[in-house]
mmCIF file of C-alpha atoms in Angstrom:
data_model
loop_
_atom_site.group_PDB
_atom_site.id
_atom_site.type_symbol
_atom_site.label_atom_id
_atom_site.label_comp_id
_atom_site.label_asym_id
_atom_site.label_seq_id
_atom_site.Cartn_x
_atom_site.Cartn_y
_atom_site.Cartn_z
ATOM 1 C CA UNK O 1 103.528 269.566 169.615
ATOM 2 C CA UNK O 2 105.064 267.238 171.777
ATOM 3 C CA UNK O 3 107.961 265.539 169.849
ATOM 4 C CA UNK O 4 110.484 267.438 169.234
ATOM 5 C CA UNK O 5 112.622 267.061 166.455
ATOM 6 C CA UNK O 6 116.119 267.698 167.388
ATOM 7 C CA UNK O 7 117.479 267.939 163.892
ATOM 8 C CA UNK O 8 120.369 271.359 164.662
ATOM 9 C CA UNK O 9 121.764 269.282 167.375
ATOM 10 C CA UNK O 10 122.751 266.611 164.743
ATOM 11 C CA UNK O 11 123.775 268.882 161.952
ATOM 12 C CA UNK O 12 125.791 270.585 164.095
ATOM 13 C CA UNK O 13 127.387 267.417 165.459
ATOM 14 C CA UNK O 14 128.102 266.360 161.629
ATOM 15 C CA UNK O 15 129.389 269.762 160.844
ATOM 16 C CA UNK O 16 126.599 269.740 157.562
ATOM 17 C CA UNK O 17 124.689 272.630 156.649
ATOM 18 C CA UNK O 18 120.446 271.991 156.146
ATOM 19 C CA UNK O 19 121.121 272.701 152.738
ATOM 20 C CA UNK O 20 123.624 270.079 152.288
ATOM 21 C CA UNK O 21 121.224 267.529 154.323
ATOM 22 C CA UNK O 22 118.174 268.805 152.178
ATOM 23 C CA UNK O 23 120.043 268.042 148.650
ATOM 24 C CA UNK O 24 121.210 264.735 150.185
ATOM 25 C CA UNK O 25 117.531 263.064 151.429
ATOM 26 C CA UNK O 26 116.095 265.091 148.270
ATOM 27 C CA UNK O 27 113.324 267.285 149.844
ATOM 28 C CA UNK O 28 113.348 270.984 150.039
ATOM 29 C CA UNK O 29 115.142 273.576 152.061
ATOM 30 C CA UNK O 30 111.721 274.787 153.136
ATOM 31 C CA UNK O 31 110.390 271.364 153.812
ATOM 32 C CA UNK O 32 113.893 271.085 156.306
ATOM 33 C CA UNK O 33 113.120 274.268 157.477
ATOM 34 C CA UNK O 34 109.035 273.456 158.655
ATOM 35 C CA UNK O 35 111.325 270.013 160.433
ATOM 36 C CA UNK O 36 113.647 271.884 162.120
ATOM 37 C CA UNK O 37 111.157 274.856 163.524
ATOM 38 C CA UNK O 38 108.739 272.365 164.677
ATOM 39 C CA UNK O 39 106.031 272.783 162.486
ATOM 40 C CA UNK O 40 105.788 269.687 160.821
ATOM 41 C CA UNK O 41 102.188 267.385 161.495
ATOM 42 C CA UNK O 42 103.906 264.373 160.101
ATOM 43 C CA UNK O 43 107.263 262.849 159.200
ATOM 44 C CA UNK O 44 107.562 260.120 156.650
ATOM 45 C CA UNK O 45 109.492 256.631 157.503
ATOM 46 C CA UNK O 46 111.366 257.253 154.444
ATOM 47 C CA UNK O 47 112.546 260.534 155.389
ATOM 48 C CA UNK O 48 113.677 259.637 159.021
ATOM 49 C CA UNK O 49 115.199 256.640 157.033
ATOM 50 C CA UNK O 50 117.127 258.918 154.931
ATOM 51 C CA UNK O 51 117.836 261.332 157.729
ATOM 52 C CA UNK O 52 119.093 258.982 159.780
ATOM 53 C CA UNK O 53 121.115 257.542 156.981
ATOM 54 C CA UNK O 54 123.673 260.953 155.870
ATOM 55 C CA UNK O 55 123.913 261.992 159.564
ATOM 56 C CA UNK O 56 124.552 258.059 160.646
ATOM 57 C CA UNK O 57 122.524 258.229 164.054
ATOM 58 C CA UNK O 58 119.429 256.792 165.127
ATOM 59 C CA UNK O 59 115.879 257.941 164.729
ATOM 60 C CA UNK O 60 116.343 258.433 168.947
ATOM 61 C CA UNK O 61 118.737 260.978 168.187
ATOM 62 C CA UNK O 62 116.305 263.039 166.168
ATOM 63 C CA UNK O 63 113.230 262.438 167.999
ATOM 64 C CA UNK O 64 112.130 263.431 171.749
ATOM 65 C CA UNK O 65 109.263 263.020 173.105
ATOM 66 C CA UNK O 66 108.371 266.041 175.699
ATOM 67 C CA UNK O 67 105.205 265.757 178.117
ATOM 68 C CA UNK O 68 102.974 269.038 177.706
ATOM 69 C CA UNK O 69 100.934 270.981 179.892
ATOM 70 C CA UNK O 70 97.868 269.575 178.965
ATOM 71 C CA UNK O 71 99.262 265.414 178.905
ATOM 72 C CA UNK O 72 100.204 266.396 182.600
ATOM 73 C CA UNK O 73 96.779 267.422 183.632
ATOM 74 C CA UNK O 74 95.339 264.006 182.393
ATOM 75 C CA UNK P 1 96.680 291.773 137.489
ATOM 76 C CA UNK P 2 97.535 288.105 138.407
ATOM 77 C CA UNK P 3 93.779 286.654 139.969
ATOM 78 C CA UNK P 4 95.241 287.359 143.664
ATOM 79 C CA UNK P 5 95.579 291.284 142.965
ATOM 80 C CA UNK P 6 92.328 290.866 141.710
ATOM 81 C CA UNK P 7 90.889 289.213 144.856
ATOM 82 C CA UNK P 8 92.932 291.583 147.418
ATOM 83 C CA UNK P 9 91.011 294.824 145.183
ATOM 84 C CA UNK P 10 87.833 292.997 145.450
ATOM 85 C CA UNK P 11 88.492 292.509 148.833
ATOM 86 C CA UNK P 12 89.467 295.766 149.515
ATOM 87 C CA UNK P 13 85.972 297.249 147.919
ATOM 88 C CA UNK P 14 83.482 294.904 149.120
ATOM 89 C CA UNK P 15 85.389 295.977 152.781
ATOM 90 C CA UNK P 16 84.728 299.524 152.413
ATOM 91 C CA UNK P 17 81.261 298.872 151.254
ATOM 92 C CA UNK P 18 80.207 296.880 154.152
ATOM 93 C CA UNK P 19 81.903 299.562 156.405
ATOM 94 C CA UNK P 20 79.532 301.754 155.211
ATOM 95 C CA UNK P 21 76.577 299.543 155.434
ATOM 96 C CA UNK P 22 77.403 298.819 158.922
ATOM 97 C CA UNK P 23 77.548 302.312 160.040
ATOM 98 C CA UNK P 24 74.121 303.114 158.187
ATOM 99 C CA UNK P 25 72.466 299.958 159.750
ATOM 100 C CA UNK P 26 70.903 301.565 162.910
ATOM 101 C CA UNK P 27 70.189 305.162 160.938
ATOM 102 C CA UNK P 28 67.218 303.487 158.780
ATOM 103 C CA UNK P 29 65.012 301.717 161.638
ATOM 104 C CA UNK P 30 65.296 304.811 163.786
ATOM 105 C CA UNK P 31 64.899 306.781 161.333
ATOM 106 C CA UNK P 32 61.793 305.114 159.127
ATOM 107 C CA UNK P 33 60.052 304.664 162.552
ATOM 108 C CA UNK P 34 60.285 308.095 164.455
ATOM 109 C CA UNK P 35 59.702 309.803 160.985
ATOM 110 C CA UNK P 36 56.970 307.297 159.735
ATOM 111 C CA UNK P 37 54.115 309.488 159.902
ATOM 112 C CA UNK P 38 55.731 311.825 157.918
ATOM 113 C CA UNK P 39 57.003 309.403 155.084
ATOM 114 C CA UNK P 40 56.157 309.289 151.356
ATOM 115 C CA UNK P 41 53.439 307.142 150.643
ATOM 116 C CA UNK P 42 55.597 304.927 148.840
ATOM 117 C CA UNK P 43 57.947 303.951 151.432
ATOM 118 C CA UNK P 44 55.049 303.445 154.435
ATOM 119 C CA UNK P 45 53.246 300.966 152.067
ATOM 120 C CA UNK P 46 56.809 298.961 152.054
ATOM 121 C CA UNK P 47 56.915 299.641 155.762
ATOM 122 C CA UNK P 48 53.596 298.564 156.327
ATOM 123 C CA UNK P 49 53.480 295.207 154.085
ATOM 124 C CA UNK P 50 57.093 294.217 155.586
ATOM 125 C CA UNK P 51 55.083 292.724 158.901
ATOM 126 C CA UNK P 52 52.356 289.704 159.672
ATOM 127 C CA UNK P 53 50.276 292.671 161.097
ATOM 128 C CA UNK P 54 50.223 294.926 158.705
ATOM 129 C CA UNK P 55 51.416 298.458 160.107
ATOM 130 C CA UNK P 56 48.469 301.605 160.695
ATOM 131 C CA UNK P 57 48.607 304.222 158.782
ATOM 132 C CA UNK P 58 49.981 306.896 161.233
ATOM 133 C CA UNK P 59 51.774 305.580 164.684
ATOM 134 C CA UNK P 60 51.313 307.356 167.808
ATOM 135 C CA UNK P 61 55.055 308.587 169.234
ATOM 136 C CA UNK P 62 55.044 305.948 171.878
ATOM 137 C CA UNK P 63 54.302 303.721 169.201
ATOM 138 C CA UNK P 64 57.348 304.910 166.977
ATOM 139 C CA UNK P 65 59.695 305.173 169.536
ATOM 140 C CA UNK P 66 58.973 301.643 170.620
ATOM 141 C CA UNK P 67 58.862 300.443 166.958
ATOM 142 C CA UNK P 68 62.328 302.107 166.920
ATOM 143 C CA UNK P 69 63.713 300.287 169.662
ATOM 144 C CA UNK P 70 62.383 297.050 168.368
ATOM 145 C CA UNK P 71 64.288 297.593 164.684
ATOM 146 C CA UNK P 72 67.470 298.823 166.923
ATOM 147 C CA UNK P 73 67.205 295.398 168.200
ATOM 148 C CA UNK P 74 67.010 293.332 165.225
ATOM 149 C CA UNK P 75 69.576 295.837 163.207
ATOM 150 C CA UNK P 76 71.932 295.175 166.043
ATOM 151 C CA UNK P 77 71.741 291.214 164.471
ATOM 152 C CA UNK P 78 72.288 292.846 161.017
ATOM 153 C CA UNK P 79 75.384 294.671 162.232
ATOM 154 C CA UNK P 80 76.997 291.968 164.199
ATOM 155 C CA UNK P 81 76.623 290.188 160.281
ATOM 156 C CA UNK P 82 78.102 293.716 158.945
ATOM 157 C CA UNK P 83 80.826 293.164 161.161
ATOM 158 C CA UNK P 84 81.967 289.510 160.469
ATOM 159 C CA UNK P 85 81.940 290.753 156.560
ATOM 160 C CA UNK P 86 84.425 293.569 157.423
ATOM 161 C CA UNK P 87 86.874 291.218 158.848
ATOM 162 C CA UNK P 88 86.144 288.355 156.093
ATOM 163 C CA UNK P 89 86.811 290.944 153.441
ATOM 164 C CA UNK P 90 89.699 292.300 155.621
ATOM 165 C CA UNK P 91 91.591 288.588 155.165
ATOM 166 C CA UNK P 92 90.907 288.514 151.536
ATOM 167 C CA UNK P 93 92.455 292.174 150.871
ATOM 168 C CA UNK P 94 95.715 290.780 152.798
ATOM 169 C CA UNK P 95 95.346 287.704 150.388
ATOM 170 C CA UNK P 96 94.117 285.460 152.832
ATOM 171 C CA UNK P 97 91.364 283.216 151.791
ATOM 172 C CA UNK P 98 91.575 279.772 153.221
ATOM 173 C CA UNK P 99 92.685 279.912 156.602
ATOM 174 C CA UNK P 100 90.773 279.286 159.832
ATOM 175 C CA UNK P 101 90.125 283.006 160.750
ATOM 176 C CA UNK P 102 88.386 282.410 157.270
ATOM 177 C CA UNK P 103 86.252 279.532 158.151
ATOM 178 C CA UNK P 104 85.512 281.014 161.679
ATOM 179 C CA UNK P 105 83.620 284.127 159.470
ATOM 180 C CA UNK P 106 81.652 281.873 157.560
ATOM 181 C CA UNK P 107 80.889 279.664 160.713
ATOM 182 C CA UNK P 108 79.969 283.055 162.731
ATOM 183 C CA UNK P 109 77.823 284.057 159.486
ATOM 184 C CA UNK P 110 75.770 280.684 159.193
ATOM 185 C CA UNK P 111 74.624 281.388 162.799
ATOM 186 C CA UNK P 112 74.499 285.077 162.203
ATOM 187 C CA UNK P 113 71.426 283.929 159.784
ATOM 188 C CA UNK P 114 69.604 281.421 162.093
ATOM 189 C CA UNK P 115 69.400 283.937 165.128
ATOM 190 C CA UNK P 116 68.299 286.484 162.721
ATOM 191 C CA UNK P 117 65.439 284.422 161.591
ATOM 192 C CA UNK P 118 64.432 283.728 165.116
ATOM 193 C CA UNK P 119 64.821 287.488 165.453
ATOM 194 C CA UNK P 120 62.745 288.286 162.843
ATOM 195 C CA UNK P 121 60.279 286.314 164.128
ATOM 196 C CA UNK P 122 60.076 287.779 167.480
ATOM 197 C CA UNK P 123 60.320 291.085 165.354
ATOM 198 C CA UNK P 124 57.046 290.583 164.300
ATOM 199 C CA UNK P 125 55.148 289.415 167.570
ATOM 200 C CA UNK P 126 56.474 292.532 169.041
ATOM 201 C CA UNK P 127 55.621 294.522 166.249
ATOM 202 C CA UNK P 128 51.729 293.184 166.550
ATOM 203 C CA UNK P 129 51.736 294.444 170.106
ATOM 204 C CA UNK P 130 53.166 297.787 169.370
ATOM 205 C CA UNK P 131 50.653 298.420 166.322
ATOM 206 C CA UNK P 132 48.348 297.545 168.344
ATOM 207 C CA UNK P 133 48.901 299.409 171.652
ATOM 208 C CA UNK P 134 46.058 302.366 171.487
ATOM 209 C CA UNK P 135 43.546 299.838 170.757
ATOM 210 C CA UNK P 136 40.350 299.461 172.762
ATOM 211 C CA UNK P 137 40.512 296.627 175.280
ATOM 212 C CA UNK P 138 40.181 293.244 173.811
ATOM 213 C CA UNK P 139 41.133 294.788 170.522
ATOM 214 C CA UNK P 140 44.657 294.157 171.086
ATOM 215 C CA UNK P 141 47.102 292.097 169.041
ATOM 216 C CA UNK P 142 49.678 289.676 169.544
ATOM 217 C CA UNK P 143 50.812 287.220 166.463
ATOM 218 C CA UNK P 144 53.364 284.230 166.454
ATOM 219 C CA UNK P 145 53.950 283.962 162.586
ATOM 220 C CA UNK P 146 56.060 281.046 160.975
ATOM 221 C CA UNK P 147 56.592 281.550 157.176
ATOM 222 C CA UNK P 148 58.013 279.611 154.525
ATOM 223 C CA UNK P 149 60.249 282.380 153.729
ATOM 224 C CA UNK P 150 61.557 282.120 157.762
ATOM 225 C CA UNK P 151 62.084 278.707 157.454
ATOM 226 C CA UNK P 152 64.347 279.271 154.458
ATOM 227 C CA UNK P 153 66.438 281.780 156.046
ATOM 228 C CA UNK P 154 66.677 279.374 159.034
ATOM 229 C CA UNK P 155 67.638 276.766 156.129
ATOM 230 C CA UNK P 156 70.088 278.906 154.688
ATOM 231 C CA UNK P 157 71.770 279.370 157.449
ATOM 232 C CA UNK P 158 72.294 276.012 158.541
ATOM 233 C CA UNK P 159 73.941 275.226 154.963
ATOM 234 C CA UNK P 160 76.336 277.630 155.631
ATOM 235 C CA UNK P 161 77.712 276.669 159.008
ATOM 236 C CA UNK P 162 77.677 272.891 157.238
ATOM 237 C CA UNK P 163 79.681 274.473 154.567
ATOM 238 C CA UNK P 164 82.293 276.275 156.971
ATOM 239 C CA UNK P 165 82.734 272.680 158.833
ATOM 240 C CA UNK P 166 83.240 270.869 155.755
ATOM 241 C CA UNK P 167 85.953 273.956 154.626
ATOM 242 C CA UNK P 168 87.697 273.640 158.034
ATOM 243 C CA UNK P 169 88.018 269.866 157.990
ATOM 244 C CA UNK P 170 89.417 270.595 154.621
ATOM 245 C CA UNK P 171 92.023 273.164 155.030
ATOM 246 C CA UNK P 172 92.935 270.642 158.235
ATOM 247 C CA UNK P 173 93.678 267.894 155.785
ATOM 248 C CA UNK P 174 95.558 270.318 153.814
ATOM 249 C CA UNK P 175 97.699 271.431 156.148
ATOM 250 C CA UNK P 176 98.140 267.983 157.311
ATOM 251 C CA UNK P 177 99.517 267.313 154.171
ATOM 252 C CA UNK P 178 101.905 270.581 153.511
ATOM 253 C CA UNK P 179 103.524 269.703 156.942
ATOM 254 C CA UNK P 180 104.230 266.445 156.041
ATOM 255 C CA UNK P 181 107.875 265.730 155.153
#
């Protein structure tokens, strides 16, 4: 996948724990967990929204955008 | 037994079964064709209705060996289907039953059955010229056959490699939605 979602950076900046950040937006630890390891397909508006919101940063902070092998062969 | 203990035992029987069937696979066509002469009466009327051109009575041993050869052939079709049930039934005894290794079985499968029909086919133009081998000159046989019940295998087996696309695009949607946050 080529965004990365840089979600431990931020937590660890805010000194919160994923569970703490997973009670506050209201989704699951294991729905955290498949955002933080990378293995989410897609990310709702109203979760970044709410992400964004309890760790006061900016969806640029969560979200980088990393050119693959296969985008640098086209 | 909750219904996924059930499929994992189910799984782990139909597994063992096939195992067995795949091992016995290449026995019966070298066996029913070196020995054919030899066979009950019962069993080399089967043999001898299961072709276009119906089988002699008694086969010469060039005849059986190549007859042999010829169900090695097709059997080796038959195995390579053995095989893809082994590791179907493999998944579902691990409790695996809608993943992609699982679609890529029934995908392999569905083709499995069309190049066995065209096999079979062949099958029985070889068959013609092997039954037909000690014949006198222009006495000798060789049939392309086309029946209905080819066609349906050929049928079949296109419905199931439709059915494994349709389950893959599916388990993609549902994965697209359990990794959505």
């Amino acid at each position: 996948m080529s965004i990365i979602i840089n979600l431990d950076v931020m937590l660890a900046k805010r000194k919160m724990k994923s569970n703490e950040l997973a009670a506050l937006i209201g989704i699951t630890e294991q729905n955290l967990s498949i955002l933080k390891t990378g293995k989410a397909r897609a990310l709702r508006l109203s979760t970044l929204e709410a992400i964004c919101r309890h760790l006061h940063c900016q969806p640029g902070d969560i979200l980088e955008y990393v050119e693959t092998g296969e985008e640098n062969k086209s | 037994m909750d219904n996924l203990e059930k499929i994992k035992k189910q799984g782990r029987r139909f597994k063992s079964l096939f195992i067995f069937l795949f091992i016995i696979t290449p026995v019966i066509p070298v066996v029913v064709w070196i020995f054919y002469n030899n066979l009950p009466e019962v069993i080399r009327e089967q043999v001898m209705k299961q072709f276009f051109t119906p089988a002699p009575p008694s086969l010469a041993l060039d005849q059986r060996i190549y007859s042999s050869l010829a169900g090695l052939a097709v059997s080796a079709i038959t195995m390579a289907g053995f095989y893809v049930l082994i590791r179907l039934f493999m998944l579902y005894e691990k409790g695996i039953i809608f993943s992609r290794d699982n679609v890529y079985c029934y995908r392999k499968l569905g083709y499995l059955i069309i190049i066995s029909m065209a096999a079979g086919i062949i099958q029985n133009s070889v068959m013609s010229v092997i039954f037909s081998l000690h014949n006198p000159p222009g006495q000798r046989i060789i049939t392309l056959s086309l029946s209905s019940s080819d066609i349906a295998i050929g049928i079949i087996g296109m419905i199931v490699v439709l059915i494994s696309w349709i389950m893959d695009t599916g388990r993609d949607i549902m994965e697209e939605q359990e990794f959505t946050v």
